[in-house]
């Protein structure tokens, strides 16, 4: 599938554009906390796979350009790796990207830092990453005690970040630029973070992998994926963040949402996604 139409939103002085990277099609048994057959019938999938779009985001503010995440590059098959083309389609050359804000070091988010040869795709970008994420994945020796399922990603993160190590900034919760701050949302990975944009009393949250399958996880925040490093923490974080995002009427930029920009509303103990924050605030 190719999808060159991107959606664009504005939060005060920030313009944010969704950059389509491709579609991840995974068997339903990557989901945890729910039977694959139940998940399939709720999603209404005609196949035995769950399809998840993958988006990165382009931010423009002043004369600066930034990315939130980078897609998968060539590492997850031919259906992914379209971020650079999406970026060019919006008239931005990768060399013009000044900053990259990473939500976490998983292949569909950070492998796109480099091309097939391991060369940096964004030669002039400074990279921002949560300190806990760097500590978990980077400079990690693989020993017999390292869980097997982590080996491939440990190697991938080393490769993707190698050309950027002198321009990598490890962050906690402080603002990194005016109006741009990380928010630790740990569980999926130890340093998984959302990125908050605040401008003119509006807030956008780019929530990374807080949600992989909205149809399943909005009603059941306890449903996770096998890639959650700490599934219990991931579920708790999801529930806490849903409440906060709905209460504060944040605009969401979701890496795996079908419609990448949305608002969350609590209704009768359930959460639903909407294109506007609420009926009564549309004209405010
Ligand atoms: Zn992801």
Coordinates of C-alpha atoms and ligand atoms in Angstrom, one line a residue:
X1 CA 0.0 0.0 0.0
X2 CA 1.2 3.5 -0.8
X3 CA -0.3 6.4 0.8
X4 CA 1.1 9.8 0.0
X5 CA -1.7 11.9 1.4
X6 CA -0.6 13.2 4.7
X7 CA -2.6 14.9 7.3
X8 CA -1.5 18.2 8.8
X9 CA -2.5 19.9 11.9
X10 CA -1.5 23.1 13.8
X11 CA -0.8 23.5 17.5
X12 CA -0.2 27.2 18.0
X13 CA 3.1 27.9 16.3
X14 CA 3.8 24.3 15.5
X15 CA 2.8 22.7 12.3
X16 CA 2.7 18.9 12.4
X17 CA 2.4 16.5 9.4
X18 CA 1.9 12.8 9.6
X19 CA 4.5 10.9 7.5
X20 CA 3.2 7.5 6.4
X21 CA 5.9 4.8 6.7
X22 CA 3.8 1.8 5.7
X23 CA 1.7 -0.9 7.1
X24 CA 2.7 -3.6 9.7
X25 CA 0.7 -6.8 9.3
X26 CA 1.1 -9.1 12.3
X27 CA -0.5 -12.3 13.4
X28 CA -3.1 -11.7 16.1
X29 CA -1.1 -13.6 18.6
X30 CA 1.3 -10.7 19.0
X31 CA -1.5 -9.3 21.3
X32 CA -1.5 -10.2 25.0
X33 CA -4.4 -10.3 27.4
X34 CA -6.9 -11.3 24.8
X35 CA -7.6 -14.4 22.7
X36 CA -6.4 -14.0 19.1
X37 CA -9.9 -15.1 17.9
X38 CA -11.6 -12.6 20.1
X39 CA -9.2 -9.8 18.9
X40 CA -9.9 -10.8 15.3
X41 CA -13.6 -10.6 15.6
X42 CA -13.5 -7.2 17.4
X43 CA -11.2 -5.7 14.8
X44 CA -13.2 -7.3 12.0
X45 CA -10.2 -8.4 10.1
X46 CA -10.8 -10.5 7.0
X47 CA -7.5 -12.2 7.4
X48 CA -5.5 -13.8 10.2
X49 CA -3.4 -10.7 10.5
X50 CA -3.9 -7.4 12.2
X51 CA -2.9 -4.4 10.1
X52 CA -1.3 -1.4 11.8
X53 CA -0.3 1.7 9.9
X54 CA 3.0 3.2 11.0
X55 CA 3.5 7.0 11.0
X56 CA 6.4 9.3 11.9
X57 CA 5.7 13.1 12.2
X58 CA 7.3 16.2 10.7
X59 CA 7.3 19.3 12.9
X60 CA 7.9 22.7 11.5
X61 CA 8.4 25.7 13.7
X62 CA 10.1 29.0 13.0
X63 CA 12.8 28.0 10.4
X64 CA 13.3 24.6 12.0
X65 CA 12.3 21.1 11.0
X66 CA 12.1 18.1 13.3
X67 CA 10.9 14.5 13.1
X68 CA 9.2 12.5 15.8
X69 CA 10.5 9.0 15.0
X70 CA 11.9 7.8 11.7
X71 CA 10.0 4.7 10.5
X72 CA 11.7 1.4 9.7
X73 CA 13.8 2.2 6.7
X74 CA 14.6 -1.1 4.9
X75 CA 14.5 -3.3 8.0
X76 CA 10.9 -4.5 8.1
X77 CA 10.2 -5.5 4.6
X78 CA 8.9 -3.8 1.5
X79 CA 5.7 -2.5 3.0
X80 CA 7.5 -0.1 5.3
X81 CA 10.3 2.4 5.0
X82 CA 8.4 5.2 3.2
X83 CA 9.2 8.1 5.6
X84 CA 12.0 9.6 3.5
X85 CA 9.8 9.6 0.4
X86 CA 6.9 11.0 2.5
X87 CA 9.2 13.8 3.7
X88 CA 10.4 14.6 0.2
X89 CA 6.8 14.6 -1.0
X90 CA 6.3 17.5 1.4
X91 CA 9.3 19.4 0.0
X92 CA 11.7 18.6 2.8
X93 CA 15.1 17.2 2.1
X94 CA 16.4 14.9 4.9
X95 CA 19.5 17.0 5.2
X96 CA 17.2 19.9 6.3
X97 CA 16.0 18.1 9.4
X98 CA 17.4 19.8 12.4
X99 CA 16.1 17.6 15.2
X100 CA 14.8 14.1 15.7
X101 CA 12.8 13.2 18.8
X102 CA 12.5 9.5 19.4
X103 CA 9.7 7.9 21.3
X104 CA 11.7 4.7 21.8
X105 CA 14.2 2.3 20.2
X106 CA 12.0 -0.2 18.3
X107 CA 12.6 -1.0 14.7
X108 CA 9.5 0.8 13.3
X109 CA 10.5 4.0 15.1
X110 CA 14.2 4.3 15.1
X111 CA 15.7 2.0 12.4
X112 CA 14.9 4.7 9.9
X113 CA 17.7 6.8 11.3
X114 CA 20.0 5.1 8.8
X115 CA 19.8 3.7 5.2
X116 CA 20.5 0.2 4.0
X117 CA 24.3 0.8 4.3
X118 CA 24.0 2.1 7.9
X119 CA 24.7 5.7 6.8
X120 CA 22.8 8.5 8.5
X121 CA 19.7 9.6 6.6
X122 CA 19.6 12.9 8.5
X123 CA 23.2 14.1 8.5
X124 CA 22.5 17.4 10.2
X125 CA 20.1 16.3 12.9
X126 CA 20.5 16.2 16.6
X127 CA 18.8 13.2 18.2
X128 CA 16.8 13.3 21.5
X129 CA 16.1 10.1 23.4
X130 CA 15.0 9.4 26.9
X131 CA 17.9 8.5 29.2
X132 CA 16.2 5.3 30.4
X133 CA 15.8 4.1 26.8
X134 CA 19.4 4.6 26.0
X135 CA 20.4 2.9 29.2
X136 CA 18.3 -0.2 28.4
X137 CA 19.3 -0.7 24.8
X138 CA 22.6 1.0 24.0
X139 CA 26.1 -0.2 24.8
X140 CA 24.5 -3.3 26.1
X141 CA 26.6 -6.4 26.0
X142 CA 24.7 -9.5 24.9
X143 CA 25.4 -12.2 27.5
X144 CA 23.8 -15.6 28.2
X145 CA 21.5 -13.8 30.6
X146 CA 20.2 -11.4 28.0
X147 CA 16.7 -12.5 26.9
X148 CA 16.9 -14.0 23.4
X149 CA 14.0 -11.9 22.2
X150 CA 16.0 -8.7 22.8
X151 CA 19.2 -9.7 20.9
X152 CA 18.1 -8.6 17.5
X153 CA 16.8 -5.2 18.7
X154 CA 19.9 -4.5 20.7
X155 CA 22.0 -5.0 17.6
X156 CA 19.5 -2.9 15.5
X157 CA 19.6 0.0 18.0
X158 CA 23.4 0.1 18.0
X159 CA 23.5 0.2 14.2
X160 CA 20.8 2.9 13.9
X161 CA 22.2 5.2 16.5
X162 CA 25.9 4.8 15.7
X163 CA 26.3 7.7 13.3
X164 CA 24.5 10.0 15.7
X165 CA 26.2 9.2 19.0
X166 CA 28.1 12.6 19.1
X167 CA 24.8 14.5 18.6
X168 CA 22.6 12.4 20.8
X169 CA 21.0 14.1 23.7
X170 CA 19.7 12.0 26.6
X171 CA 16.7 13.6 28.2
X172 CA 14.4 13.1 31.2
X173 CA 11.4 15.4 31.6
X174 CA 12.8 18.8 30.9
X175 CA 11.8 21.0 28.0
X176 CA 14.3 20.4 25.2
X177 CA 13.2 23.4 23.1
X178 CA 10.6 26.0 23.9
X179 CA 7.2 24.1 24.0
X180 CA 8.7 20.7 23.3
X181 CA 9.2 18.2 26.1
X182 CA 9.4 14.4 26.6
X183 CA 7.0 12.6 28.9
X184 CA 8.1 9.2 30.2
X185 CA 5.4 6.6 29.4
X186 CA 7.4 3.5 30.5
X187 CA 6.3 -0.1 30.1
X188 CA 6.3 -0.8 26.4
X189 CA 10.0 -0.1 26.8
X190 CA 11.8 1.2 29.9
X191 CA 12.3 4.7 28.4
X192 CA 9.4 4.8 26.0
X193 CA 8.3 8.5 26.0
X194 CA 5.6 10.6 24.5
X195 CA 6.6 14.0 23.1
X196 CA 4.4 17.0 24.2
X197 CA 4.1 20.1 22.1
X198 CA 2.6 23.1 24.0
X199 CA 1.8 26.4 22.3
X200 CA -0.9 29.0 22.8
X201 CA -2.7 27.0 25.5
X202 CA -3.0 23.9 23.3
X203 CA -1.2 20.6 23.8
X204 CA -0.4 17.8 21.5
X205 CA 0.9 14.5 22.6
X206 CA 2.7 12.3 20.2
X207 CA 2.2 9.1 22.1
X208 CA 4.4 6.6 20.3
X209 CA 3.4 3.1 21.1
X210 CA 1.0 3.8 23.9
X211 CA -1.6 2.3 21.5
X212 CA -1.0 -0.3 18.8
X213 CA -4.7 -1.3 18.2
X214 CA -7.1 1.3 19.2
X215 CA -10.2 -0.8 18.7
X216 CA -8.9 -3.3 21.3
X217 CA -7.0 -1.1 23.7
X218 CA -9.3 1.8 24.2
X219 CA -11.9 -0.4 25.8
X220 CA -9.3 -2.7 27.3
X221 CA -6.1 -0.8 28.3
X222 CA -4.8 -4.1 29.7
X223 CA -4.4 -5.5 26.2
X224 CA -0.8 -5.3 25.2
X225 CA 1.7 -6.7 22.7
X226 CA 4.4 -9.3 23.1
X227 CA 7.0 -6.6 22.6
X228 CA 6.1 -4.9 25.8
X229 CA 9.2 -5.1 28.0
X230 CA 7.1 -4.7 31.1
X231 CA 3.5 -5.5 30.2
X232 CA 2.1 -4.6 33.6
X233 CA 3.7 -1.2 33.6
X234 CA 2.6 -0.7 29.9
X235 CA -1.0 -1.4 30.8
X236 CA -0.9 0.9 33.9
X237 CA 0.7 3.7 31.9
X238 CA -1.9 3.3 29.2
X239 CA -4.8 3.6 31.6
X240 CA -3.3 6.6 33.4
X241 CA -2.5 8.4 30.2
X242 CA -5.9 7.8 28.7
X243 CA -7.5 9.6 31.6
X244 CA -5.1 12.5 31.5
X245 CA -5.2 12.9 27.7
X246 CA -9.0 13.0 27.8
X247 CA -9.2 15.3 30.7
X248 CA -6.8 17.8 29.2
X249 CA -8.2 17.5 25.8
X250 CA -4.9 17.0 24.2
X251 CA -4.6 16.4 20.5
X252 CA -3.1 13.0 19.8
X253 CA -0.6 12.2 17.2
X254 CA -0.6 8.4 17.1
X255 CA 2.1 6.3 15.5
X256 CA -0.3 3.4 14.8
X257 CA -3.7 5.1 14.6
X258 CA -5.6 4.7 11.4
X259 CA -6.3 8.4 11.4
X260 CA -3.1 9.7 13.0
X261 CA -4.5 12.9 14.6
X262 CA -7.4 12.5 17.1
X263 CA -8.8 13.4 20.4
X264 CA -9.8 11.0 23.2
X265 CA -13.0 11.3 25.1
X266 CA -14.2 9.3 28.1
X267 CA -17.8 8.1 27.6
X268 CA -19.6 5.8 30.0
X269 CA -16.3 4.3 31.3
X270 CA -15.0 3.8 27.8
X271 CA -12.7 5.8 25.6
X272 CA -13.4 6.8 22.1
X273 CA -11.4 8.7 19.5
X274 CA -12.8 11.8 17.8
X275 CA -11.6 14.3 15.3
X276 CA -12.4 17.2 17.6
X277 CA -11.8 17.6 21.4
X278 CA -15.5 17.9 22.3
X279 CA -18.7 19.3 20.8
X280 CA -18.8 22.3 23.1
X281 CA -15.2 23.4 22.6
X282 CA -15.1 23.4 18.9
X283 CA -15.8 27.1 18.6
X284 CA -13.7 28.2 21.5
Ligands
LIG1 ZN1 5.5 0.9 17.0

